[in-house]
Amino acid sequence: MAAGGPREKRKERRCLIREQQWKPSMYSSITPICFASPLLEKPVGKESMPQTPPFSAMFDSSGYNRNLYQSAEDSCGGLYYHDNNLLSGSLEALIQHLVPNVDYYPDRTYIFTFLLSSRLFMHPYELMAKVCHLCVEHQRLSDPNSDKNQIRKIAPKILQLLTEWTETFPYDFRDERMMRNLKDLAHRIASGEETYRKNVQQMIQCLIRKLAALSQYEEVLAKISSTSTDRLTVLKTKPQSIQRDIITVCSDPYTLAQQLTHIELERLNYIGPEEFVQAFVQKDPLDNDKSCYSERKKTRNLEAYVEWFNRLSYLVATEICMPVKKKHRARMIEYFIDVARECFNIGNFNSLMAIISGMNMSPVSRLKKTWAKVKTAKFDVLEHQMDPSSNFYNYRTALRGAAQRSLTAHSSREKIVIPFFSLLIKDIYFLNEGCANRLPNGHVNFEKFWELAKQVSEFMTWKQVECPFERDRKILQHLLTVPVFSEDALYLASYESEGPENHIEKDRWKSLRSSLLGRV
C-alpha cells in the first residue's frame, strides 16, 4: 500500500453487511450462481429400512440421491417425473409421497427436501396433522382388530420418519400442536411393543434436550444484548474500565482466530435449516387465507449470526481507532491482518470477511498516516482472496478447496468450513427469487427445491463440526461483551486521531464533538 493511504478500490468493498438487520435488497448488485443439472444416483430399495446417513452423503457433487421409482417420463398419482427425476407434483401428492407404507420408505433426500420446502405452502403443524392422519387411517393404527404383523412392519418406518423430522427440524416442535401430534402418533406406534416404546421415549427425550439447549442459548444471547453498551458512553463514565485493548487480552493472533472460530461454530450450530426458507416465506398464491409469516418463525438464530458479523466488524474498527498514538494503531492493524490470515487458513471465512469489512470502514481507511506505517502486503493478499468482483470468484474457489479438504479430513481442524454467511444467504435468496414455487398448472416446482436443499444440506454438514481448539473464557468474554463504538463514535475517534482533511469532514467533526462530547 502506498504511503498516501489505502487504495481507492477499497471503497468498493465496503458494501458488506454493516446494518443491524439483514435485508434481501443488500445483495441486489451481485449475480446469483448457476448450477449444473442434477444427476440420479442409485435409489434405496423399497423393501429395506434405510440407515440415516450424514448430511455429506445426502447429495454428492453432481446431484441428488433421489428415491424415485419411475423408469420413464410419466405422471403418476399427481407426481410428474422426467428421466426418473421428480420435477413437480400437487401438494397432496407430495405429502402422500412422504408417508411410508409396508412396502415403501421415502429416501432421506426427499424427506429433507420436502420438510424444508413445504413450509412455503403450509405451516409445519398442518403438515404434521396430515401425516398423522395418513399414518393412522391408511395403516389402520387406530383399529384394534388390525393385523399386528402389518403394524410391526409399518411402525418402525413411521418412527424413522418422525425421528428424521425431530433430528433435522427440531425447532418445528416448539409449537405445542406439533408436539401434541408427535406424541399422539408415537403413542399409537408404541402401544403394542416394548422396543418401540423405548425408541419413542429416546426420540422425544433427545428432542426435548435440543429445545432446552436452544432456550438456554437464546437466554445467553438476550443477556449479552441487554448488557451491551456503546463504548463512548462507558469511556465518558468509567474511562479506566476499558483501557485494555484486544492485544492486552490476547497477544497471539493465532489464538484469537481460534477463539473467533469457537464463536462462529457455536452460532452456526444453532441455525436450523428451515430458517433459510423462513427468511423468504411469502403468501402462497393458491391460498387466499394464509398470511405469509405469522406463526412460522420460531427462532431468530440466523439474524443473531448476522448481528455477530456486524459486531466483529465494529469491534475491529473500534480497536484500531481507539489508540492515541499512530504506531499503536498501526500495530493493531497488523495484528488483525495476522488474525485474518489465520482465519483463512482455518477455513473461517466469515470472521475473515468481518475483519476485512471492519478494516475497510471509512473511519479506519481514512487514517492515511497510520496506514503509511503498516506493512500491507499480507492484507493485499487477503483482500484479493475476498475480492467481490466476478461474483466473489476467488472466495468461491477457496471455499470449494476448504469443502474438499473437509471431505477428506484426517483431523477435526481440517473439517472446519465456515462460509461467508451473508453471501450464502444471498445465493439462497436469488435461487428462491429466480424460480417460481408453483408451475402454471398449480404443481409445486420440486426441481427448484432439490437445488435449494442441496445448498442448505451442505451448510448442515459444516455446522455440525465440533471446534477442536481449546476454549479461553477470558478471550471469548471480551469478544462477545466488550463495548464497541457506534458509527458516529468511530468517525469522532478517527478525526481525533488524524484531523479532518476538508470542509465536509471539519463540519462533521464539529457536529460529532457537539453531539457526542458536548463540546464546541
Short mmCIF file of C-alpha atoms in Angstrom, two decimals:
data_model
loop_
_atom_site.label_atom_id
_atom_site.label_comp_id
_atom_site.label_asym_id
_atom_site.label_seq_id
_atom_site.Cartn_x
_atom_site.Cartn_y
_atom_site.Cartn_z
CA MET A 1 0.00 0.00 0.00
CA ALA A 2 1.29 3.45 -0.86
CA ALA A 3 2.22 5.85 1.86
CA GLY A 4 -0.71 8.01 0.95
CA GLY A 5 -3.16 5.53 2.46
CA PRO A 6 -5.36 2.59 1.39
CA ARG A 7 -6.20 2.23 -2.26
CA GLU A 8 -9.36 3.78 -3.62
CA LYS A 9 -10.70 0.45 -4.77
CA ARG A 10 -11.17 -0.48 -1.14
CA LYS A 11 -14.15 1.84 -1.11
CA GLU A 12 -15.92 -0.54 -3.46
CA ARG A 13 -15.59 -3.28 -0.89
CA ARG A 14 -17.48 -1.53 1.84
CA CYS A 15 -20.76 -2.97 0.63
CA LEU A 16 -20.52 -5.81 3.16
CA ILE A 17 -23.26 -6.05 5.75
CA ARG A 18 -22.93 -3.43 8.46
CA GLU A 19 -26.50 -2.73 9.36
CA GLN A 20 -28.09 -4.41 12.32
CA GLN A 21 -30.62 -6.44 10.34
CA TRP A 22 -30.23 -8.35 7.12
CA LYS A 23 -32.38 -7.28 4.17
CA PRO A 24 -32.51 -9.01 0.77
CA SER A 25 -32.04 -5.72 -1.08
CA MET A 26 -28.43 -5.56 0.11
CA TYR A 27 -27.45 -8.24 -2.33
CA SER A 28 -29.07 -6.89 -5.46
CA SER A 29 -25.74 -5.92 -7.00
CA ILE A 30 -24.31 -9.45 -7.06
CA THR A 31 -25.41 -12.02 -9.60
CA PRO A 32 -26.60 -15.44 -8.46
CA ILE A 33 -24.51 -18.52 -9.11
CA CYS A 34 -25.61 -21.21 -11.57
CA PHE A 35 -25.83 -24.94 -11.01
CA ALA A 36 -25.38 -27.93 -13.23
CA SER A 37 -28.37 -30.20 -13.85
CA PRO A 38 -28.67 -32.83 -11.13
CA LEU A 39 -28.00 -36.48 -11.93
CA LEU A 40 -29.76 -39.51 -10.47
CA GLU A 41 -27.96 -41.82 -8.11
CA LYS A 42 -28.89 -45.39 -7.30
CA PRO A 43 -32.11 -45.39 -5.24
CA VAL A 44 -32.56 -47.17 -1.95
CA GLY A 45 -34.58 -50.35 -2.25
CA LYS A 46 -38.25 -50.22 -1.29
CA GLU A 47 -38.19 -53.19 0.99
CA SER A 48 -35.26 -52.20 3.23
CA MET A 49 -35.28 -49.70 6.05
CA PRO A 50 -32.73 -47.01 5.20
CA GLN A 51 -29.92 -46.07 7.50
CA THR A 52 -29.71 -42.38 8.35
CA PRO A 53 -26.54 -41.15 6.59
CA PRO A 54 -24.62 -38.00 7.48
CA PHE A 55 -25.60 -34.89 5.54
CA SER A 56 -22.47 -35.09 3.42
CA ALA A 57 -23.81 -38.35 1.97
CA MET A 58 -27.20 -36.91 1.06
CA PHE A 59 -26.06 -35.03 -2.03
CA ASP A 60 -22.88 -35.66 -3.95
CA SER A 61 -21.20 -33.02 -6.09
CA SER A 62 -23.17 -33.97 -9.18
CA GLY A 63 -26.70 -34.13 -7.84
CA TYR A 64 -29.19 -35.78 -5.57
CA ASN A 65 -29.82 -39.22 -4.22
CA ARG A 66 -33.48 -39.47 -5.17
CA ASN A 67 -35.58 -42.46 -4.28
CA LEU A 68 -37.95 -42.18 -7.26
CA TYR A 69 -39.34 -45.38 -8.64
CA GLN A 70 -40.41 -44.39 -12.13
CA SER A 71 -38.39 -45.67 -15.06
CA ALA A 72 -39.61 -43.33 -17.80
CA GLU A 73 -41.28 -39.98 -18.33
CA ASP A 74 -44.55 -40.37 -16.52
CA SER A 75 -47.24 -38.79 -14.40
CA CYS A 76 -48.25 -40.97 -11.51
CA GLY A 77 -50.61 -40.14 -8.68
CA GLY A 78 -50.19 -36.41 -9.07
CA LEU A 79 -46.36 -36.58 -9.35
CA TYR A 80 -44.56 -35.75 -12.58
CA TYR A 81 -41.25 -37.45 -13.43
CA HIS A 82 -38.79 -37.00 -16.27
CA ASP A 83 -35.81 -39.33 -16.77
CA ASN A 84 -36.50 -40.84 -13.36
CA ASN A 85 -36.35 -37.41 -11.66
CA LEU A 86 -39.24 -35.92 -9.72
CA LEU A 87 -39.89 -32.50 -11.25
CA SER A 88 -43.24 -31.44 -9.83
CA GLY A 89 -46.40 -32.58 -8.16
CA SER A 90 -49.53 -31.48 -6.41
CA LEU A 91 -49.04 -30.63 -2.76
CA GLU A 92 -51.31 -33.51 -1.69
CA ALA A 93 -49.38 -36.00 -3.83
CA LEU A 94 -46.07 -34.81 -2.38
CA ILE A 95 -47.44 -35.28 1.14
CA GLN A 96 -48.57 -38.80 0.22
CA HIS A 97 -45.07 -39.46 -1.13
CA LEU A 98 -43.62 -38.51 2.28
CA VAL A 99 -45.62 -41.08 4.22
CA PRO A 100 -44.21 -44.64 4.36
CA ASN A 101 -46.22 -47.82 3.99
CA VAL A 102 -45.45 -51.51 4.36
CA ASP A 103 -43.58 -51.66 1.03
CA TYR A 104 -42.15 -48.16 0.80
CA TYR A 105 -39.99 -45.70 2.70
CA PRO A 106 -39.06 -42.30 1.19
CA ASP A 107 -35.40 -41.59 0.62
CA ARG A 108 -33.80 -39.21 3.09
CA THR A 109 -33.09 -36.63 0.40
CA TYR A 110 -36.79 -36.45 -0.37
CA ILE A 111 -37.72 -36.21 3.33
CA PHE A 112 -35.26 -33.37 3.91
CA THR A 113 -36.20 -31.51 0.73
CA PHE A 114 -39.94 -31.71 1.30
CA LEU A 115 -39.82 -30.87 5.02
CA LEU A 116 -37.59 -27.90 4.14
CA SER A 117 -39.70 -26.54 1.28
CA SER A 118 -43.22 -27.46 2.40
CA ARG A 119 -43.28 -24.53 4.83
CA LEU A 120 -43.51 -22.24 1.81
CA PHE A 121 -47.02 -23.64 1.32
CA MET A 122 -48.28 -24.68 4.74
CA HIS A 123 -47.42 -24.49 8.42
CA PRO A 124 -45.37 -27.43 9.77
CA TYR A 125 -48.16 -28.23 12.25
CA GLU A 126 -50.62 -28.55 9.33
CA LEU A 127 -48.23 -30.93 7.56
CA MET A 128 -47.77 -32.95 10.73
CA ALA A 129 -51.54 -33.22 11.15
CA LYS A 130 -51.88 -34.53 7.58
CA VAL A 131 -49.03 -37.01 8.04
CA CYS A 132 -50.57 -38.29 11.28
CA HIS A 133 -53.95 -38.67 9.60
CA LEU A 134 -52.47 -40.63 6.70
CA CYS A 135 -50.48 -42.88 9.02
CA VAL A 136 -53.41 -43.59 11.33
CA GLU A 137 -56.12 -44.03 8.70
CA HIS A 138 -54.22 -45.73 5.89
CA GLN A 139 -52.25 -48.06 8.12
CA ARG A 140 -55.26 -48.65 10.40
CA LEU A 141 -53.25 -47.83 13.52
CA SER A 142 -56.47 -46.84 15.28
CA ASP A 143 -58.17 -50.19 14.54
CA PRO A 144 -57.74 -52.64 17.44
CA ASN A 145 -58.53 -55.52 15.07
CA SER A 146 -55.84 -54.62 12.52
CA ASP A 147 -53.15 -57.10 11.57
CA LYS A 148 -50.40 -56.95 14.23
CA ASN A 149 -47.79 -58.24 11.76
CA GLN A 150 -48.59 -55.41 9.38
CA ILE A 151 -48.30 -52.87 12.21
CA ARG A 152 -44.90 -54.37 13.13
CA LYS A 153 -43.78 -53.77 9.55
CA ILE A 154 -45.02 -50.19 9.28
CA ALA A 155 -44.36 -48.96 12.84
CA PRO A 156 -40.54 -48.75 12.58
CA LYS A 157 -40.85 -46.86 9.29
CA ILE A 158 -43.22 -44.28 10.76
CA LEU A 159 -40.93 -43.99 13.78
CA GLN A 160 -37.98 -43.49 11.45
CA LEU A 161 -39.79 -40.66 9.64
CA LEU A 162 -40.62 -38.96 12.94
CA THR A 163 -37.01 -39.37 14.05
CA GLU A 164 -35.76 -37.77 10.82
CA TRP A 165 -38.12 -34.84 11.38
CA THR A 166 -37.24 -34.29 15.04
CA GLU A 167 -33.49 -34.59 14.43
CA THR A 168 -33.30 -32.30 11.41
CA PHE A 169 -36.04 -29.76 12.16
CA PRO A 170 -36.32 -29.83 15.97
CA TYR A 171 -37.41 -26.18 16.19
CA ASP A 172 -40.70 -27.07 14.48
CA PHE A 173 -41.64 -28.77 17.74
CA ARG A 174 -41.61 -25.56 19.73
CA ASP A 175 -45.18 -25.40 18.51
CA GLU A 176 -47.37 -27.23 21.04
CA ARG A 177 -49.59 -28.51 18.22
CA MET A 178 -46.57 -30.22 16.66
CA MET A 179 -45.52 -31.80 19.92
CA ARG A 180 -49.08 -32.96 20.64
CA ASN A 181 -49.40 -34.68 17.24
CA LEU A 182 -45.93 -36.21 17.59
CA LYS A 183 -46.71 -37.72 20.98
CA ASP A 184 -50.13 -38.94 19.84
CA LEU A 185 -48.75 -40.77 16.78
CA ALA A 186 -45.75 -42.07 18.72
CA HIS A 187 -48.09 -43.43 21.42
CA ARG A 188 -50.11 -45.33 18.81
CA ILE A 189 -46.91 -46.87 17.42
CA ALA A 190 -45.52 -47.78 20.83
CA SER A 191 -48.71 -49.14 22.40
CA GLY A 192 -48.06 -52.76 21.49
CA GLU A 193 -44.28 -53.20 21.56
CA GLU A 194 -41.77 -52.56 24.35
CA THR A 195 -38.96 -51.99 21.81
CA TYR A 196 -40.93 -49.23 20.09
CA ARG A 197 -41.79 -47.69 23.45
CA LYS A 198 -38.09 -47.32 24.28
CA ASN A 199 -37.31 -45.88 20.86
CA VAL A 200 -40.14 -43.36 21.11
CA GLN A 201 -39.04 -42.33 24.58
CA GLN A 202 -35.47 -41.89 23.36
CA MET A 203 -36.59 -39.80 20.36
CA ILE A 204 -38.73 -37.46 22.50
CA GLN A 205 -36.05 -37.08 25.16
CA CYS A 206 -33.47 -36.18 22.52
CA LEU A 207 -35.86 -33.60 21.05
CA ILE A 208 -36.55 -32.05 24.47
CA ARG A 209 -32.80 -31.76 25.11
CA LYS A 210 -32.30 -29.91 21.81
CA LEU A 211 -35.13 -27.49 22.54
CA ALA A 212 -33.80 -26.89 26.06
CA ALA A 213 -30.33 -26.16 24.66
CA LEU A 214 -31.85 -23.67 22.22
CA SER A 215 -33.72 -21.89 25.01
CA GLN A 216 -30.54 -21.67 27.07
CA TYR A 217 -28.62 -20.29 24.08
CA GLU A 218 -31.30 -17.67 23.47
CA GLU A 219 -31.14 -16.61 27.12
CA VAL A 220 -27.38 -16.11 26.81
CA LEU A 221 -27.81 -14.02 23.65
CA ALA A 222 -30.52 -11.94 25.32
CA LYS A 223 -28.28 -11.34 28.34
CA ILE A 224 -25.38 -10.25 26.12
CA SER A 225 -27.68 -7.95 24.17
CA SER A 226 -29.24 -6.40 27.26
CA THR A 227 -25.87 -5.56 28.79
CA SER A 228 -24.27 -4.18 25.61
CA THR A 229 -23.29 -0.53 25.91
CA ASP A 230 -21.82 1.97 23.50
CA ARG A 231 -18.10 2.26 24.16
CA LEU A 232 -18.13 6.04 24.11
CA THR A 233 -20.73 6.10 26.89
CA VAL A 234 -18.55 3.82 29.01
CA LEU A 235 -15.46 5.89 28.24
CA LYS A 236 -17.16 9.05 29.47
CA THR A 237 -18.46 7.50 32.70
CA LYS A 238 -15.74 4.94 33.57
CA PRO A 239 -12.67 5.75 31.46
CA GLN A 240 -10.41 3.31 33.32
CA SER A 241 -12.78 0.36 32.94
CA ILE A 242 -11.96 -0.39 29.30
CA GLN A 243 -8.36 0.65 28.90
CA ARG A 244 -7.36 -2.88 27.92
CA ASP A 245 -7.24 -3.43 24.19
CA ILE A 246 -7.59 -6.77 22.42
CA ILE A 247 -3.81 -7.30 22.26
CA THR A 248 -3.62 -6.98 26.06
CA VAL A 249 -6.33 -9.65 26.38
CA CYS A 250 -4.86 -11.94 23.69
CA SER A 251 -1.40 -11.14 22.35
CA ASP A 252 -1.32 -14.11 19.97
CA PRO A 253 -3.31 -13.55 16.74
CA TYR A 254 -3.49 -17.30 16.11
CA THR A 255 -5.20 -17.86 19.45
CA LEU A 256 -7.67 -15.06 18.72
CA ALA A 257 -8.52 -16.65 15.35
CA GLN A 258 -9.21 -19.93 17.14
CA GLN A 259 -11.50 -18.24 19.69
CA LEU A 260 -13.36 -16.50 16.85
CA THR A 261 -13.85 -19.93 15.29
CA HIS A 262 -15.38 -21.14 18.58
CA ILE A 263 -17.98 -18.37 18.43
CA GLU A 264 -18.69 -18.94 14.75
CA LEU A 265 -19.24 -22.69 15.09
CA GLU A 266 -21.40 -22.33 18.19
CA ARG A 267 -23.67 -19.79 16.50
CA LEU A 268 -23.77 -21.74 13.25
CA ASN A 269 -24.77 -24.87 15.13
CA TYR A 270 -27.98 -23.30 16.41
CA ILE A 271 -29.23 -22.17 12.98
CA GLY A 272 -31.97 -24.51 11.78
CA PRO A 273 -32.19 -25.32 8.05
CA GLU A 274 -35.76 -24.01 7.97
CA GLU A 275 -34.55 -20.52 8.93
CA PHE A 276 -33.15 -20.05 5.42
CA VAL A 277 -36.59 -20.72 3.94
CA GLN A 278 -38.49 -18.73 6.57
CA ALA A 279 -36.46 -15.66 5.63
CA PHE A 280 -38.16 -15.76 2.22
CA VAL A 281 -41.65 -17.05 3.05
CA GLN A 282 -44.30 -15.26 1.01
CA LYS A 283 -48.02 -15.68 0.58
CA ASP A 284 -48.98 -18.82 -1.34
CA PRO A 285 -50.96 -17.57 -4.36
CA LEU A 286 -53.26 -20.62 -4.21
CA ASP A 287 -54.27 -19.97 -0.61
CA ASN A 288 -56.14 -16.71 -0.01
CA ASP A 289 -56.44 -17.13 3.74
CA LYS A 290 -52.83 -17.60 4.79
CA SER A 291 -50.63 -14.83 5.99
CA CYS A 292 -47.04 -15.42 4.97
CA TYR A 293 -45.04 -15.02 8.12
CA SER A 294 -47.08 -15.16 11.30
CA GLU A 295 -46.59 -18.28 13.42
CA ARG A 296 -43.92 -19.70 11.12
CA LYS A 297 -40.94 -18.03 12.73
CA LYS A 298 -39.98 -19.78 15.95
CA THR A 299 -36.32 -18.66 16.08
CA ARG A 300 -34.04 -15.81 15.07
CA ASN A 301 -30.67 -17.56 15.13
CA LEU A 302 -29.93 -16.52 11.56
CA GLU A 303 -30.38 -12.84 12.40
CA ALA A 304 -28.28 -13.26 15.57
CA TYR A 305 -25.47 -14.67 13.46
CA VAL A 306 -25.56 -11.72 11.06
CA GLU A 307 -25.51 -9.40 14.08
CA TRP A 308 -22.35 -11.18 15.27
CA PHE A 309 -20.70 -10.43 11.91
CA ASN A 310 -21.60 -6.76 12.31
CA ARG A 311 -20.34 -6.69 15.89
CA LEU A 312 -16.99 -8.20 14.91
CA SER A 313 -16.57 -5.62 12.12
CA TYR A 314 -17.28 -2.77 14.54
CA LEU A 315 -15.01 -4.32 17.19
CA VAL A 316 -12.11 -4.39 14.72
CA ALA A 317 -12.73 -0.77 13.70
CA THR A 318 -13.06 0.27 17.37
CA GLU A 319 -9.79 -1.38 18.40
CA ILE A 320 -7.96 0.34 15.51
CA CYS A 321 -9.43 3.80 16.11
CA MET A 322 -9.04 3.75 19.91
CA PRO A 323 -5.24 4.15 20.39
CA VAL A 324 -3.99 7.72 20.66
CA LYS A 325 -0.58 7.01 19.14
CA LYS A 326 -0.12 6.33 15.46
CA LYS A 327 2.33 3.45 15.99
CA HIS A 328 -0.16 1.70 18.27
CA ARG A 329 -2.90 2.00 15.65
CA ALA A 330 -0.53 0.59 13.02
CA ARG A 331 0.37 -2.31 15.32
CA MET A 332 -3.34 -3.03 15.82
CA ILE A 333 -3.93 -3.12 12.06
CA GLU A 334 -1.05 -5.56 11.57
CA TYR A 335 -2.37 -7.67 14.46
CA PHE A 336 -5.78 -8.02 12.81
CA ILE A 337 -4.15 -8.81 9.46
CA ASP A 338 -2.45 -11.78 11.16
CA VAL A 339 -5.74 -12.81 12.79
CA ALA A 340 -7.47 -12.66 9.40
CA ARG A 341 -4.72 -14.75 7.76
CA GLU A 342 -5.13 -17.45 10.38
CA CYS A 343 -8.92 -17.38 9.93
CA PHE A 344 -8.34 -18.03 6.23
CA ASN A 345 -6.01 -20.95 6.99
CA ILE A 346 -8.53 -22.44 9.43
CA GLY A 347 -11.39 -22.11 6.92
CA ASN A 348 -13.21 -19.46 8.95
CA PHE A 349 -14.26 -17.21 6.06
CA ASN A 350 -16.99 -15.40 7.99
CA SER A 351 -14.63 -13.96 10.61
CA LEU A 352 -12.12 -13.22 7.85
CA MET A 353 -14.65 -11.14 5.94
CA ALA A 354 -15.87 -9.39 9.08
CA ILE A 355 -12.28 -8.34 9.89
CA ILE A 356 -11.68 -7.09 6.35
CA SER A 357 -15.01 -5.26 6.49
CA GLY A 358 -14.01 -3.55 9.74
CA MET A 359 -10.64 -2.51 8.34
CA ASN A 360 -12.32 -1.09 5.25
CA MET A 361 -14.78 1.08 7.17
CA SER A 362 -14.30 4.73 6.29
CA PRO A 363 -13.19 5.81 9.81
CA VAL A 364 -10.33 3.27 9.52
CA SER A 365 -9.43 3.59 5.84
CA ARG A 366 -9.10 7.39 6.08
CA LEU A 367 -6.23 7.09 8.60
CA LYS A 368 -3.57 7.65 5.93
CA LYS A 369 -0.69 8.41 8.31
CA THR A 370 -1.45 5.23 10.22
CA TRP A 371 -1.67 3.07 7.09
CA ALA A 372 1.66 4.52 5.90
CA LYS A 373 3.32 2.69 8.81
CA VAL A 374 1.66 -0.66 8.02
CA LYS A 375 3.24 -3.47 6.00
CA THR A 376 0.24 -4.18 3.83
CA ALA A 377 1.45 -6.98 1.53
CA LYS A 378 -0.35 -9.65 3.59
CA PHE A 379 -3.51 -7.57 3.70
CA ASP A 380 -3.45 -7.13 -0.08
CA VAL A 381 -3.39 -10.93 -0.46
CA LEU A 382 -6.40 -11.32 1.85
CA GLU A 383 -8.32 -8.61 0.01
CA HIS A 384 -7.58 -10.39 -3.27
CA GLN A 385 -8.95 -13.65 -1.85
CA MET A 386 -12.19 -11.96 -0.75
CA ASP A 387 -12.50 -9.64 -3.77
CA PRO A 388 -16.22 -9.29 -4.63
CA SER A 389 -15.57 -8.97 -8.37
CA SER A 390 -16.82 -11.74 -10.68
CA ASN A 391 -19.36 -12.73 -8.03
CA PHE A 392 -16.66 -13.44 -5.41
CA TYR A 393 -14.88 -15.86 -7.75
CA ASN A 394 -11.68 -16.05 -5.68
CA TYR A 395 -13.57 -16.65 -2.46
CA ARG A 396 -15.78 -19.32 -4.03
CA THR A 397 -12.67 -21.11 -5.30
CA ALA A 398 -11.14 -21.03 -1.81
CA LEU A 399 -14.43 -22.23 -0.30
CA ARG A 400 -14.54 -25.21 -2.68
CA GLY A 401 -10.98 -26.05 -1.65
CA ALA A 402 -11.90 -25.91 2.04
CA ALA A 403 -15.01 -28.03 1.41
CA GLN A 404 -12.93 -30.63 -0.43
CA ARG A 405 -10.38 -30.64 2.40
CA SER A 406 -13.23 -31.19 4.85
CA LEU A 407 -14.47 -34.25 2.95
CA THR A 408 -11.07 -35.95 3.09
CA ALA A 409 -10.08 -34.61 6.54
CA HIS A 410 -7.89 -36.62 8.89
CA SER A 411 -8.35 -34.22 11.81
CA SER A 412 -11.11 -32.07 13.27
CA ARG A 413 -9.26 -28.91 12.29
CA GLU A 414 -9.29 -29.89 8.61
CA LYS A 415 -13.08 -30.36 8.74
CA ILE A 416 -13.79 -26.70 9.52
CA VAL A 417 -15.67 -24.79 6.81
CA ILE A 418 -17.33 -21.56 7.93
CA PRO A 419 -18.72 -19.78 4.84
CA PHE A 420 -19.06 -16.04 4.37
CA PHE A 421 -22.60 -16.22 5.67
CA SER A 422 -24.13 -13.15 4.03
CA LEU A 423 -23.12 -14.44 0.62
CA LEU A 424 -24.63 -17.86 1.39
CA ILE A 425 -27.92 -16.18 2.29
CA LYS A 426 -27.76 -14.10 -0.87
CA ASP A 427 -27.21 -17.20 -3.03
CA ILE A 428 -30.23 -18.90 -1.48
CA TYR A 429 -32.25 -15.71 -1.83
CA PHE A 430 -31.51 -15.47 -5.56
CA LEU A 431 -32.24 -19.17 -6.03
CA ASN A 432 -35.62 -18.62 -4.38
CA GLU A 433 -36.36 -15.43 -6.34
CA GLY A 434 -35.16 -16.84 -9.66
CA CYS A 435 -37.71 -19.66 -9.88
CA ALA A 436 -41.42 -19.84 -9.14
CA ASN A 437 -42.65 -22.05 -6.30
CA ARG A 438 -45.64 -23.12 -8.39
CA LEU A 439 -45.86 -24.08 -12.03
CA PRO A 440 -48.69 -22.72 -14.24
CA ASN A 441 -50.69 -25.92 -13.66
CA GLY A 442 -50.59 -25.38 -9.89
CA HIS A 443 -47.99 -28.07 -9.25
CA VAL A 444 -45.22 -27.47 -6.74
CA ASN A 445 -41.97 -26.81 -8.63
CA PHE A 446 -39.96 -29.54 -6.95
CA GLU A 447 -36.98 -29.19 -9.26
CA LYS A 448 -36.33 -25.82 -7.61
CA PHE A 449 -36.48 -27.35 -4.16
CA TRP A 450 -33.90 -30.03 -4.98
CA GLU A 451 -31.49 -27.17 -5.69
CA LEU A 452 -32.46 -25.34 -2.50
CA ALA A 453 -31.99 -28.49 -0.43
CA LYS A 454 -28.56 -29.12 -1.93
CA GLN A 455 -27.31 -25.71 -0.80
CA VAL A 456 -28.82 -25.94 2.67
CA SER A 457 -27.65 -29.54 3.23
CA GLU A 458 -24.04 -28.51 2.55
CA PHE A 459 -24.39 -25.89 5.25
CA MET A 460 -25.86 -28.55 7.57
CA THR A 461 -22.67 -30.60 7.17
CA TRP A 462 -20.44 -27.65 8.01
CA LYS A 463 -22.40 -26.54 11.06
CA GLN A 464 -22.09 -29.93 12.75
CA VAL A 465 -18.30 -29.79 13.04
CA GLU A 466 -17.02 -29.59 16.61
CA CYS A 467 -14.42 -26.92 17.28
CA PRO A 468 -11.07 -28.62 18.02
CA PHE A 469 -9.46 -25.64 19.75
CA GLU A 470 -9.28 -25.13 23.49
CA ARG A 471 -11.72 -22.53 24.78
CA ASP A 472 -10.40 -19.43 26.53
CA ARG A 473 -13.23 -17.93 28.56
CA LYS A 474 -11.46 -14.60 29.13
CA ILE A 475 -10.92 -14.01 25.40
CA LEU A 476 -14.42 -15.18 24.48
CA GLN A 477 -15.93 -12.90 27.10
CA HIS A 478 -14.03 -9.93 25.69
CA LEU A 479 -15.05 -10.68 22.09
CA LEU A 480 -18.71 -11.08 22.98
CA THR A 481 -19.24 -8.33 25.54
CA VAL A 482 -16.63 -5.54 25.32
CA PRO A 483 -18.36 -2.27 24.30
CA VAL A 484 -17.77 -1.09 20.74
CA PHE A 485 -18.10 2.31 19.11
CA SER A 486 -21.17 3.28 17.11
CA GLU A 487 -20.53 4.55 13.58
CA ASP A 488 -20.63 8.19 14.75
CA ALA A 489 -18.24 7.45 17.62
CA LEU A 490 -15.88 5.73 15.19
CA TYR A 491 -15.79 8.83 12.98
CA LEU A 492 -15.18 11.03 16.01
CA ALA A 493 -12.28 8.83 17.20
CA SER A 494 -10.88 8.82 13.67
CA TYR A 495 -10.98 12.62 13.40
CA GLU A 496 -9.43 12.97 16.85
CA SER A 497 -6.58 10.67 15.76
CA GLU A 498 -5.99 12.22 12.33
CA GLY A 499 -7.67 15.59 11.77
CA PRO A 500 -10.27 16.37 9.10
CA GLU A 501 -8.92 16.90 5.59
CA ASN A 502 -11.69 19.01 4.04
CA HIS A 503 -14.63 21.22 4.94
CA ILE A 504 -17.11 18.34 4.92
CA GLU A 505 -15.02 16.37 7.43
CA LYS A 506 -14.46 19.50 9.55
CA ASP A 507 -18.18 20.20 9.72
CA ARG A 508 -18.91 16.60 10.65
CA TRP A 509 -16.17 16.63 13.31
CA LYS A 510 -17.63 19.74 14.91
CA SER A 511 -21.11 18.24 14.84
CA LEU A 512 -19.92 14.98 16.39
CA ARG A 513 -17.93 16.73 19.13
CA SER A 514 -21.00 18.76 19.97
CA SER A 515 -23.49 15.88 19.97
CA LEU A 516 -21.31 13.14 21.48
CA LEU A 517 -18.97 15.03 23.77
CA GLY A 518 -20.94 18.23 24.43
CA ARG A 519 -18.00 20.29 23.19
CA VAL A 520 -17.77 23.10 20.62
#
